[in-house]
C-alpha positions as a printed NumPy array, in Angstrom:
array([[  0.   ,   0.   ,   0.   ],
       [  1.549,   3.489,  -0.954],
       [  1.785,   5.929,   1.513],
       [  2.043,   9.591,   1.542],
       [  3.852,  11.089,   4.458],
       [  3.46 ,  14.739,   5.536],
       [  5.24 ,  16.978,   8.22 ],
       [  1.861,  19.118,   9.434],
       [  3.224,  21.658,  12.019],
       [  2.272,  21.301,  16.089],
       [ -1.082,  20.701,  17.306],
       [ -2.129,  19.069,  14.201],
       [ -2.638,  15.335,  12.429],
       [ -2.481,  14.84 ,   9.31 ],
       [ -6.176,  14.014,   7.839],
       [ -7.473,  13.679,  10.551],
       [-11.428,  15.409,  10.648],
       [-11.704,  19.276,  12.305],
       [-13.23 ,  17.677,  15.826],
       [-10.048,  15.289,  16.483],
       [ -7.409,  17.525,  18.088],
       [ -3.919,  16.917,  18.059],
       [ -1.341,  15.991,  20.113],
       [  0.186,  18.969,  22.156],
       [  2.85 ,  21.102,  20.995],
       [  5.673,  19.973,  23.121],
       [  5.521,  16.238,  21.306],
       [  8.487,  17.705,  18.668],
       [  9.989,  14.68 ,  16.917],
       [  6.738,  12.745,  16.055],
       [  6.678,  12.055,  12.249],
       [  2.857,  11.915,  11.607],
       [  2.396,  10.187,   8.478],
       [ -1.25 ,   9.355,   7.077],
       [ -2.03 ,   6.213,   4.457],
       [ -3.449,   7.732,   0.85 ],
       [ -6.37 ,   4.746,   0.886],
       [ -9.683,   6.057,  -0.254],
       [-11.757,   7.995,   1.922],
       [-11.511,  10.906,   4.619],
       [-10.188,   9.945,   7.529],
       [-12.348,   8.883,  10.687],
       [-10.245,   9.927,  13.117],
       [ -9.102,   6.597,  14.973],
       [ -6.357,   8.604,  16.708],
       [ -7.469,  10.386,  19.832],
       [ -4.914,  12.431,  21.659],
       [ -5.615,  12.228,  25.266],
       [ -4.236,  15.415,  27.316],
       [ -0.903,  14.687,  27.932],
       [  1.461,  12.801,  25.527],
       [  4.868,  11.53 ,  26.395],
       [  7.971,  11.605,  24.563],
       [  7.124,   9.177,  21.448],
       [ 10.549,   8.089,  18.841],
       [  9.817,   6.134,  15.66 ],
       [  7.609,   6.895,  12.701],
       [  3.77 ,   6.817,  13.974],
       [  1.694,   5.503,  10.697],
       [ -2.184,   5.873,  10.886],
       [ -4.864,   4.459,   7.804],
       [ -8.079,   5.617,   7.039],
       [-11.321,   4.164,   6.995],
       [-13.879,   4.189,   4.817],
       [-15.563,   0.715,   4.649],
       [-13.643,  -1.078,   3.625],
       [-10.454,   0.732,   4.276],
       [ -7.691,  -0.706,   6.781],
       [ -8.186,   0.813,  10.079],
       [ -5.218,  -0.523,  11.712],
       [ -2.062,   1.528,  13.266],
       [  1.355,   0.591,  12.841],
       [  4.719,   2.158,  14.367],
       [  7.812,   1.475,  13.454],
       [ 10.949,   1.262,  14.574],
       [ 10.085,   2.094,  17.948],
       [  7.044,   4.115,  19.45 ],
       [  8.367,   5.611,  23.201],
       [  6.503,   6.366,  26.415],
       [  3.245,   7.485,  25.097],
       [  1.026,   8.18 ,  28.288],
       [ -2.364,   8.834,  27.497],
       [ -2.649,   7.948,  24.074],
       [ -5.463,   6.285,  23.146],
       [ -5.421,   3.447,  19.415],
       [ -7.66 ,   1.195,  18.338],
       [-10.432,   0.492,  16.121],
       [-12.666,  -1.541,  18.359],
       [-13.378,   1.224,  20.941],
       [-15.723,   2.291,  18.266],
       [-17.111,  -0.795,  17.123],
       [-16.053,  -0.682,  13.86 ],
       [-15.812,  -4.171,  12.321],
       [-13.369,  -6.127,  10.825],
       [-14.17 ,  -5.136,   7.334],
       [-13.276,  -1.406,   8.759],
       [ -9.867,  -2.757,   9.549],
       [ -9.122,  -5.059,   6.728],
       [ -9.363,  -4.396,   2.528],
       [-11.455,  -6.908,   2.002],
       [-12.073,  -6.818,  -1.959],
       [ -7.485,  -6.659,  -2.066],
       [ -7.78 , -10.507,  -0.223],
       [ -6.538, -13.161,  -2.329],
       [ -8.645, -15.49 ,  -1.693],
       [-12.041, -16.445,  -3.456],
       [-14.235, -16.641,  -0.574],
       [-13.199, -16.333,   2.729],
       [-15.483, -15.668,   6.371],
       [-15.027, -12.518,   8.989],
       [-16.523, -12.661,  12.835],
       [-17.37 ,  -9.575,  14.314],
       [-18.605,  -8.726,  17.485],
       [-19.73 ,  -5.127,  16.888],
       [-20.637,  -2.194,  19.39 ],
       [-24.367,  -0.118,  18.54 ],
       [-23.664,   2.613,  16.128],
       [-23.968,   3.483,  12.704],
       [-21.432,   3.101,  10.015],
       [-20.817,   5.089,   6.823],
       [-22.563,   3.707,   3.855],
       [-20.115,   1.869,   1.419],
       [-19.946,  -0.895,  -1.364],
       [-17.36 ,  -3.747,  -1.913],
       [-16.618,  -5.707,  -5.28 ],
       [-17.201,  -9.053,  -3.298],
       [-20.948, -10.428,  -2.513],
       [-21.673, -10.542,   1.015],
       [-24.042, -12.95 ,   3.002],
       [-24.289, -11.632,   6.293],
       [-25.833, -13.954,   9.603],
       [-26.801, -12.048,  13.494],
       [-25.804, -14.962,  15.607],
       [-27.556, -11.935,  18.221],
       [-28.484,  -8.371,  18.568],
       [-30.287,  -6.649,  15.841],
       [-29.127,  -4.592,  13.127],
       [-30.256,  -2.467,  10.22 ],
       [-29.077,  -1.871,   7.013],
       [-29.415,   0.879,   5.013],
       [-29.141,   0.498,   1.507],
       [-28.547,   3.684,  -0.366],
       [-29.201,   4.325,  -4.038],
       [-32.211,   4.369,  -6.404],
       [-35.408,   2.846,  -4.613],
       [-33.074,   3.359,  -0.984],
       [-34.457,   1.012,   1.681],
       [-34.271,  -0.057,   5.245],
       [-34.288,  -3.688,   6.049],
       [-34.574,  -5.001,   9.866],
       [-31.726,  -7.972,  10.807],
       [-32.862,  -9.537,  13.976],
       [-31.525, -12.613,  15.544],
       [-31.071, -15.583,  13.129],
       [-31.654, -13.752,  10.073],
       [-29.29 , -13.488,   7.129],
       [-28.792, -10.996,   4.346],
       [-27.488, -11.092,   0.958],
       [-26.196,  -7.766,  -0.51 ],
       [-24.343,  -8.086,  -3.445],
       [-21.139,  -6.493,  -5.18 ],
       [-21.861,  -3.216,  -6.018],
       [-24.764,  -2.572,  -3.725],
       [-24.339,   0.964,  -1.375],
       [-24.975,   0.238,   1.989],
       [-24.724,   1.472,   5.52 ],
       [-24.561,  -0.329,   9.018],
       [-26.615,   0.693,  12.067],
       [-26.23 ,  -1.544,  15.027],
       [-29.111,  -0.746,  17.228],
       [-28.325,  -3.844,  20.105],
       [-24.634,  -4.908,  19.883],
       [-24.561,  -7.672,  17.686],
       [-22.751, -11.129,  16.692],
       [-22.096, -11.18 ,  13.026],
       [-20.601, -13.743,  10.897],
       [-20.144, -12.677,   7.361],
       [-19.404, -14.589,   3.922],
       [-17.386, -12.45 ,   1.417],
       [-17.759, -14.235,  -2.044],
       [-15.347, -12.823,  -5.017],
       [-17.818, -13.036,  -8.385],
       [-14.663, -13.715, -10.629],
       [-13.972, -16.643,  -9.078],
       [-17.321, -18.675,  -9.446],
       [-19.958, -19.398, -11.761],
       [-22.348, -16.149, -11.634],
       [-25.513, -18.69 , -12.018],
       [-23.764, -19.573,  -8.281],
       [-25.138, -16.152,  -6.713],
       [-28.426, -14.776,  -6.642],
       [-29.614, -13.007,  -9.567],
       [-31.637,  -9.851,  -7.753],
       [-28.979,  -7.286,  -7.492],
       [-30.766,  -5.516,  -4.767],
       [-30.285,  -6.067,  -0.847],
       [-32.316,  -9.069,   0.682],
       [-32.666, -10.349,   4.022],
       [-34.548, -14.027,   4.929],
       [-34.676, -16.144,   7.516],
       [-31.418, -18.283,   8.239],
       [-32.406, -22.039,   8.28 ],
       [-30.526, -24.686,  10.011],
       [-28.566, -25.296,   6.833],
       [-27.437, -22.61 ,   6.29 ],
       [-25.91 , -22.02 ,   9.945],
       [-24.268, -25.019,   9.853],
       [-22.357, -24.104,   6.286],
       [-21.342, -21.026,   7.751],
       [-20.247, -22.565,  10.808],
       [-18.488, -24.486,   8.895],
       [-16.688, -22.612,   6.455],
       [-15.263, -20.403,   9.043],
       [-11.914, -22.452,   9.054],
       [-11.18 , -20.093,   5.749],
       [-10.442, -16.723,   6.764],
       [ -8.839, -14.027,   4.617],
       [ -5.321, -15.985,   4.844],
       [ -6.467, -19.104,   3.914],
       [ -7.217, -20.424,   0.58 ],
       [-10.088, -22.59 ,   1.178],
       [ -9.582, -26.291,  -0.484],
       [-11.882, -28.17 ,  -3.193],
       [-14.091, -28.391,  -0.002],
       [-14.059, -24.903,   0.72 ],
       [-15.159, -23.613,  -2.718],
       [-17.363, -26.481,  -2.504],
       [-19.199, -25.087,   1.068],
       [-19.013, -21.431,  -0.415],
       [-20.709, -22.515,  -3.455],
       [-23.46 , -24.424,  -1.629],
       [-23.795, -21.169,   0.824],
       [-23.949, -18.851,  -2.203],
       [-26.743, -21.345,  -4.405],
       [-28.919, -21.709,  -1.098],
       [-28.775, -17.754,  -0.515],
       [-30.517, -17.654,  -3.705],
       [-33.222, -19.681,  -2.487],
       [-33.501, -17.728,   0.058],
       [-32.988, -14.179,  -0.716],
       [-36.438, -15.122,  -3.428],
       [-38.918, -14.955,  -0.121],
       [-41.046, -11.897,   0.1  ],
       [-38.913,  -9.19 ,   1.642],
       [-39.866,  -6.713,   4.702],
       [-38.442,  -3.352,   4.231],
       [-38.755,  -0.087,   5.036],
       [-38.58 ,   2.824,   2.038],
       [-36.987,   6.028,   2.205],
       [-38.201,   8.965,   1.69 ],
       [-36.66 ,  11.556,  -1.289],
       [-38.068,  14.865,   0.362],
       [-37.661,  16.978,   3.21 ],
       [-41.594,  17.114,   3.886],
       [-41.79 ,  13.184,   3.565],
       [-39.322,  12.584,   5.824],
       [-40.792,  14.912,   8.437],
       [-44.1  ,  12.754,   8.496],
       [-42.327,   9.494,   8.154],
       [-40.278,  10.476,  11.948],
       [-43.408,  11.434,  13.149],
       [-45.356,   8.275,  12.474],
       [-41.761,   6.479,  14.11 ],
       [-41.952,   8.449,  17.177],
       [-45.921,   7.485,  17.264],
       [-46.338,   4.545,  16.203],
       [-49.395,   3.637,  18.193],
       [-51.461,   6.276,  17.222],
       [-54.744,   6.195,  14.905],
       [-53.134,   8.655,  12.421],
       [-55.188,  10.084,   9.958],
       [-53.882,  11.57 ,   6.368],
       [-55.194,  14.823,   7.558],
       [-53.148,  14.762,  10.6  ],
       [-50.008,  13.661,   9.164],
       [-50.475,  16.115,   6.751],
       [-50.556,  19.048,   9.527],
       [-47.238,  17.457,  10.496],
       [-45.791,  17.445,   7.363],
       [-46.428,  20.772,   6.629],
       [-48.609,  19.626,   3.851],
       [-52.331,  19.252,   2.132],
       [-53.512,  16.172,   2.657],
       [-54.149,  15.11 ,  -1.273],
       [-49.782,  16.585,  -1.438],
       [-48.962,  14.222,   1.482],
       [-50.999,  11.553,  -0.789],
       [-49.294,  11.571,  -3.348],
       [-45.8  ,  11.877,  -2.491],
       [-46.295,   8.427,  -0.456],
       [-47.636,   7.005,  -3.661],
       [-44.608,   8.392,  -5.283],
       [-41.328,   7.876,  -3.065],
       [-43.005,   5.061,  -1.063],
       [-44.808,   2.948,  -3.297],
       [-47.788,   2.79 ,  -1.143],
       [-50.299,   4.641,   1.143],
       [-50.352,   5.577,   4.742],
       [-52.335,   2.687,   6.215],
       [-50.44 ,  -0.314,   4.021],
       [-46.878,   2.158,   5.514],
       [-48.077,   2.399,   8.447],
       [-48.788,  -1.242,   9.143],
       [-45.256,  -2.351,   7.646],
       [-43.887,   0.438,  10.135],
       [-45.375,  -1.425,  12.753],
       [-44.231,  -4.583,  12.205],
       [-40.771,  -3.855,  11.62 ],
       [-40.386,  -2.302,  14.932],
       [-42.108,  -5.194,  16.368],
       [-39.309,  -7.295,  14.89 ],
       [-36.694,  -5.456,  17.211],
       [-39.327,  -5.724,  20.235],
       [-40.344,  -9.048,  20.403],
       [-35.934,  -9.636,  20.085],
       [-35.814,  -8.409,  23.518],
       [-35.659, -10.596,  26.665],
       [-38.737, -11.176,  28.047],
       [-40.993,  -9.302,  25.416],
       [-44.771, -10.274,  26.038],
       [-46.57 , -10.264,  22.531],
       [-49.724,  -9.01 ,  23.848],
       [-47.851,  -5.984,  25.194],
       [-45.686,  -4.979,  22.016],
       [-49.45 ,  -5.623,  19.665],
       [-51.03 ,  -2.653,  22.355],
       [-47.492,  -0.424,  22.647],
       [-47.603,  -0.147,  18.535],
       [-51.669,   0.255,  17.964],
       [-52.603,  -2.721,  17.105],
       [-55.886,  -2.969,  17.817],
       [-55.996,  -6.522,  19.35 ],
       [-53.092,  -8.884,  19.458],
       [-54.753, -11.294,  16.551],
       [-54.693,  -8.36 ,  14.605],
       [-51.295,  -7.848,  15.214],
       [-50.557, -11.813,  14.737],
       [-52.259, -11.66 ,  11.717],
       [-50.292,  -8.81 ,  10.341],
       [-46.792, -10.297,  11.768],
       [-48.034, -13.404,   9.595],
       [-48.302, -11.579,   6.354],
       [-45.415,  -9.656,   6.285],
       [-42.916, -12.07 ,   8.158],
       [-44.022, -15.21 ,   7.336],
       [-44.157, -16.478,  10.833],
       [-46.216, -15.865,  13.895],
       [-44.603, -13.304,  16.874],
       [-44.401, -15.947,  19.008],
       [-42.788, -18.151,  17.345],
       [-40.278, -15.138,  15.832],
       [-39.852, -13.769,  19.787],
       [-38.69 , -17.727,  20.672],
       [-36.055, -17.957,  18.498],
       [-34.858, -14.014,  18.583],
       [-35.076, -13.068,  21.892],
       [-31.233, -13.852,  23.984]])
């Protein structure tokens, strides 16, 4: 990896964003010296308030998705009291700290155990299939037609090479992640939908991934390995062809405003006229824009609002499903059963058994 090197004057670090001070003035002699990967910097470095004497060259990456977040010094790095490395403080995962599309190797698996937070939006040349082990996640896909899809507990996602995504950890979360390179296997392998999907994770499909984590980004997997990653990748398709639960985003300022209102909400009987009010908007406006940047009306958004944050809910220890179908206005818990059903494909009890810790 090339590196540019700079000499900034005191006070300062090179790249590094506006709100990430620098070291203090009296640390002369520390060669700051940046990595040119993609990206603005995210700041990894914090300088605590008092830095000791520090010899040796101090190197520092950026990250951007996939960019390497790791720090390296070299010869020797001195008495540094109070300064404070590493990636993992922010939960940043191991694709944040490792070039994943530069591996050699075809296919390879990645285990992260990642803090709540939400990480910039990004795409890879490699296919990903993505499995919570626990917590809940959601990911953000950017783009035309941008959508938000919920990943609870024992869920999966596909999200293929090219596809802009983002992210958001909203319980801290188990992840085990598949990274498949499309030059390296049939494409009839993958699934064809080039858009995000998420599915339930059958027993199967854990056990494959269980499995094929013996091949990590060092490790060339064998005839077997391609084999498992080629099973994983034809099953995905399967899989990723069920009827997906996600959440649009809105294009416009207005839209958006109503859209956070119904969140913060969720349980009450909103009316167009209402939400209108809220969105600073007629009614027949409010309307149409749903029709237009949503794809549907308020009730049919509404009730697929609902549901997803039931999904995250009923994940919770001890969640009664009688209590989340009153806290999100449903107006009996068959109702809300019923809807669950439809859009999930499974009842909320049996979802809240296998999601919740």
């Amino acid at each position: 990896m090339a590196r540019a090197c700079d000499a900034p004057g005191p006070g300062a670090v090179a790249g590094a964003p506006n709100s990430v001070a620098g070291p203090p003035a009296h640390t002369a002699g520390v060669e700051r010296c940046r990595s040119d990967v993609r990206g603005p910097c995210s700041g990894l470095l914090f300088w605590a308030p008092a830095l000791g004497s520090c010899s040796g060259l101090l190197l520092w990456a950026c990250v951007l998705g996939s960019c390497s977040g790791l720090v390296f010094w070299a010869p020797a790095l001195g008495l540094c009291s109070g300064l404070l490395l590493w990636a993992r403080a922010l939960g940043l995962s191991s694709e944040s700290m490792l070039d994943v599309d530069a591996v050699d190797a075809p296919a390879f698996v990645l285990e992260d155990a990642l803090a709540s937070g939400l990480g910039p939006t990004h795409v890879h040349a490699r296919h990903q299939l993505l499995y919570a082990a626990s917590g809940y996640l959601r990911l953000r896909e950017g783009g035309e037609g941008a959508r938000d899809h919920a990943l609870p507990p024992h869920r999966a996602a596909w999200i293929p090479a090219g596809c802009a995504h983002a992210v958001e950890v909203r319980r801290p979360s188990a992840l085990t992640t598949a990274y498949f390179d499309p030059a390296a296997f049939d494409p009839a392998a993958f699934p064809p939908a080039a858009a995000l999907a998420v599915f339930p994770m059958p027993p199967v499909g854990r056990e494959l991934l269980l499995y094929a984590r013996r091949w990590g980004p060092d490790h060339v997997p064998s005839p077997t390995g391609r084999s498992c990653f080629g099973a994983l990748a034809r099953l995905a398709g399967e899989w990723a062809a069920a009827p997906q639960l996600s959440l649009p985003r809105a294009r416009t300022l207005e839209l958006r405003r109503a859209l956070a209102a119904l969140e913060e909400e969720l349980a009450r009987p909103w009316t167009l006229d209402a939400l209108a009010r809220r969105a600073g908007l007629s009614a027949r406006t409010l309307s149409r824009r749903m029709k237009d940047e949503l794809g549907e009306g308020l009730r049919a958004y509404l009730g697929r609002l609902r549901v997803h944050a039931a999904l995250e809910r009923l994940a919770s220890p001890g969640a009664s499903v009688s209590a989340v179908a009153a806290d999100l206005g449903f107006a009996s818990p068959s109702a809300f059963a019923q809807a669950f059903r439809r859009h999930v494909g499974e009842t909320p009890s049996a979802y809240a058994r296998r999601a919740s810790p």
